[in-house]
Structure formats: C-alpha cells, structure tokens
mmCIF file of C-alpha atoms in Angstrom:
data_model
loop_
_atom_site.group_PDB
_atom_site.id
_atom_site.type_symbol
_atom_site.label_atom_id
_atom_site.label_comp_id
_atom_site.label_asym_id
_atom_site.label_seq_id
_atom_site.Cartn_x
_atom_site.Cartn_y
_atom_site.Cartn_z
ATOM 1 C CA MET X 289 -0.280 0.012 -0.221
ATOM 2 C CA LEU X 290 1.313 3.637 -0.328
ATOM 3 C CA ALA X 291 2.132 5.915 2.254
ATOM 4 C CA LYS X 292 -0.565 8.296 3.301
ATOM 5 C CA ARG X 293 1.709 11.332 3.117
ATOM 6 C CA ASP X 294 2.270 10.246 -0.748
ATOM 7 C CA LYS X 295 -1.913 9.877 -1.184
ATOM 8 C CA LEU X 296 -3.045 12.974 -2.657
ATOM 9 C CA PRO X 297 -6.645 14.513 -1.841
ATOM 10 C CA ILE X 298 -8.305 14.406 -4.706
ATOM 11 C CA GLN X 299 -10.673 17.401 -3.464
ATOM 12 C CA LYS X 300 -7.623 19.497 -3.451
ATOM 13 C CA PHE X 301 -6.423 19.135 -6.880
ATOM 14 C CA SER X 302 -6.003 21.646 -9.045
ATOM 15 C CA PRO X 303 -8.729 21.892 -11.952
ATOM 16 C CA LYS X 304 -6.637 23.818 -14.733
ATOM 17 C CA ALA X 305 -4.157 20.653 -14.455
ATOM 18 C CA LYS X 306 -2.953 19.129 -17.808
ATOM 19 C CA THR X 307 -3.897 15.548 -19.046
ATOM 20 C CA VAL X 308 -0.612 13.935 -19.183
ATOM 21 C CA PHE X 309 -1.683 10.532 -21.007
ATOM 22 C CA ARG X 310 -4.617 9.179 -21.678
ATOM 23 C CA GLY X 311 -5.209 5.027 -22.630
ATOM 24 C CA ASN X 312 -7.346 2.653 -23.164
ATOM 25 C CA PHE X 313 -8.492 2.111 -19.665
ATOM 26 C CA LEU X 314 -7.085 5.373 -17.961
ATOM 27 C CA SER X 315 -5.901 8.633 -18.282
ATOM 28 C CA ILE X 316 -3.533 10.752 -16.137
ATOM 29 C CA LYS X 317 -3.392 14.325 -15.057
ATOM 30 C CA SER X 318 -0.754 16.155 -13.936
ATOM 31 C CA ASP X 319 0.198 19.273 -11.573
ATOM 32 C CA LYS X 320 3.118 21.057 -9.820
ATOM 33 C CA ASN X 321 3.561 20.669 -6.772
ATOM 34 C CA GLY X 322 5.950 21.912 -3.931
ATOM 35 C CA LEU X 323 6.284 19.579 -1.354
ATOM 36 C CA GLY X 324 9.361 17.585 -2.962
ATOM 37 C CA ARG X 325 7.598 14.267 -3.551
ATOM 38 C CA SER X 326 5.074 13.474 -5.327
ATOM 39 C CA ARG X 327 1.612 12.575 -4.743
ATOM 40 C CA VAL X 328 -0.792 10.169 -6.459
ATOM 41 C CA GLY X 329 -4.416 9.944 -6.569
ATOM 42 C CA VAL X 330 -7.180 7.498 -8.320
ATOM 43 C CA VAL X 331 -10.755 8.422 -9.279
ATOM 44 C CA ILE X 332 -13.309 5.832 -9.753
ATOM 45 C CA SER X 333 -16.885 6.475 -10.242
ATOM 46 C CA LYS X 334 -19.830 4.217 -9.814
ATOM 47 C CA LYS X 335 -20.308 4.267 -13.074
ATOM 48 C CA ILE X 336 -17.434 2.225 -13.907
ATOM 49 C CA ALA X 337 -17.711 -0.674 -11.224
ATOM 50 C CA LYS X 338 -20.771 -0.876 -9.763
ATOM 51 C CA SER X 339 -19.617 -2.681 -6.310
ATOM 52 C CA ALA X 340 -17.665 -0.353 -3.589
ATOM 53 C CA PHE X 341 -15.590 -4.046 -3.394
ATOM 54 C CA LEU X 342 -14.651 -3.718 -7.493
ATOM 55 C CA ARG X 343 -13.156 0.077 -7.135
ATOM 56 C CA ASN X 344 -11.623 -0.380 -3.933
ATOM 57 C CA SER X 345 -9.305 -3.484 -5.166
ATOM 58 C CA ILE X 346 -8.915 -1.369 -8.086
ATOM 59 C CA ARG X 347 -7.896 1.453 -6.461
ATOM 60 C CA ARG X 348 -5.675 -0.639 -4.932
ATOM 61 C CA LEU X 349 -3.992 -2.239 -7.473
ATOM 62 C CA VAL X 350 -2.921 1.751 -8.634
ATOM 63 C CA PHE X 351 -1.504 2.412 -5.181
ATOM 64 C CA ASN X 352 0.332 -0.259 -5.721
ATOM 65 C CA TYR X 353 1.767 -0.543 -8.308
ATOM 66 C CA MET X 354 2.755 3.635 -8.139
ATOM 67 C CA ARG X 355 3.740 2.418 -4.762
ATOM 68 C CA THR X 356 7.383 1.197 -6.656
ATOM 69 C CA TYR X 357 7.455 3.811 -9.585
ATOM 70 C CA LEU X 358 7.343 6.362 -6.628
ATOM 71 C CA LYS X 359 10.750 4.985 -4.302
ATOM 72 C CA GLY X 360 12.896 5.900 -6.905
ATOM 73 C CA ASP X 361 11.277 9.550 -7.709
ATOM 74 C CA ARG X 362 12.360 11.200 -4.619
ATOM 75 C CA GLY X 363 14.383 14.485 -6.955
ATOM 76 C CA ASP X 364 12.750 18.096 -8.216
ATOM 77 C CA ASN X 365 10.031 16.714 -10.515
ATOM 78 C CA SER X 366 7.578 16.687 -7.632
ATOM 79 C CA VAL X 367 4.285 16.842 -8.749
ATOM 80 C CA ASP X 368 0.663 15.246 -7.963
ATOM 81 C CA LEU X 369 -0.815 13.043 -10.341
ATOM 82 C CA LEU X 370 -4.473 12.135 -10.945
ATOM 83 C CA VAL X 371 -5.024 8.678 -12.175
ATOM 84 C CA VAL X 372 -8.431 8.167 -13.381
ATOM 85 C CA ILE X 373 -10.656 5.233 -14.568
ATOM 86 C CA ASN X 374 -12.510 5.870 -17.632
ATOM 87 C CA GLN X 375 -13.618 2.347 -19.002
ATOM 88 C CA PRO X 376 -15.650 0.265 -17.444
ATOM 89 C CA ILE X 377 -14.231 -2.990 -15.279
ATOM 90 C CA MET X 378 -16.259 -5.997 -14.880
ATOM 91 C CA LYS X 379 -13.549 -7.649 -12.663
ATOM 92 C CA THR X 380 -10.253 -7.761 -11.280
ATOM 93 C CA ASP X 381 -8.147 -10.502 -12.818
ATOM 94 C CA SER X 382 -4.487 -11.089 -14.320
ATOM 95 C CA VAL X 383 -5.892 -10.210 -18.292
ATOM 96 C CA THR X 384 -7.360 -6.798 -16.480
ATOM 97 C CA ARG X 385 -3.934 -6.211 -13.987
ATOM 98 C CA GLU X 386 -1.686 -6.701 -16.298
ATOM 99 C CA ALA X 387 -3.784 -3.897 -19.304
ATOM 100 C CA LEU X 388 -3.897 -1.887 -15.930
ATOM 101 C CA GLU X 389 -0.438 -2.001 -15.852
ATOM 102 C CA ARG X 390 0.627 -1.269 -19.182
ATOM 103 C CA ASP X 391 -1.241 1.488 -19.109
ATOM 104 C CA LEU X 392 0.877 2.821 -15.792
ATOM 105 C CA GLU X 393 3.767 2.539 -17.036
ATOM 106 C CA GLU X 394 3.343 4.323 -20.607
ATOM 107 C CA GLY X 395 1.779 6.708 -18.902
ATOM 108 C CA LEU X 396 4.472 7.575 -17.011
ATOM 109 C CA LYS X 397 7.183 7.476 -19.295
ATOM 110 C CA ASN X 398 5.282 10.794 -20.762
ATOM 111 C CA LEU X 399 5.931 12.759 -17.449
#
C-alpha cells in the first residue's frame, strides 16, 4: 500500500491540471507541487465499477503499482498525479491487471 503522505487528497487537486496521458483504461493528469515528493490520487466513479469492493481493489492495484514507481522518484520533479479510470471494468483478473499496469507504465513514461 502507498504511504498516506504520498496519497493525494483528490478534492484539492487543481482543475487546471493538464492531461498527460490517455490510455485504454485510464487517464493521468499532472500538476506540479512544491512539497519535494510526488503524490498520487485515484478516481473511479460508480459508472465505471458498481460495487465498492471492485472500486477499492482497482484503487489498491493502482496504488501498489505507483508505490514501486515513487520509490525511485525523490528528485526535483515533485508532481501531483491523478489517475482517472475511464473504461468500465467488470473484474480484477490477471488480464485486467496487466492491461492497467501497461497503461500506467506508458503514461508514466510521458512525465
């Protein structure tokens, strides 16, 4: 799980932030912060996943992937990242997990 200090309160995320990446499953928005570390927030609406169990498991998946990404990122490029899940996801099987991780990897290369 991602440390609480690395989680972004999504209500405080700037609406003027630019979209860095748009993939099959997700979009990544980025905005600079002056904190010296990057933070991550995940948004999944009820239209995307009806059950809270599924929304939380997808959120955990993204946070676990971002934890490994943020371990090496402690430099000057401190940004707030907002991951917005776009496409309806019915289950979190290995195929969906790999597709989400692939989209995250592609999106983080663009930063």
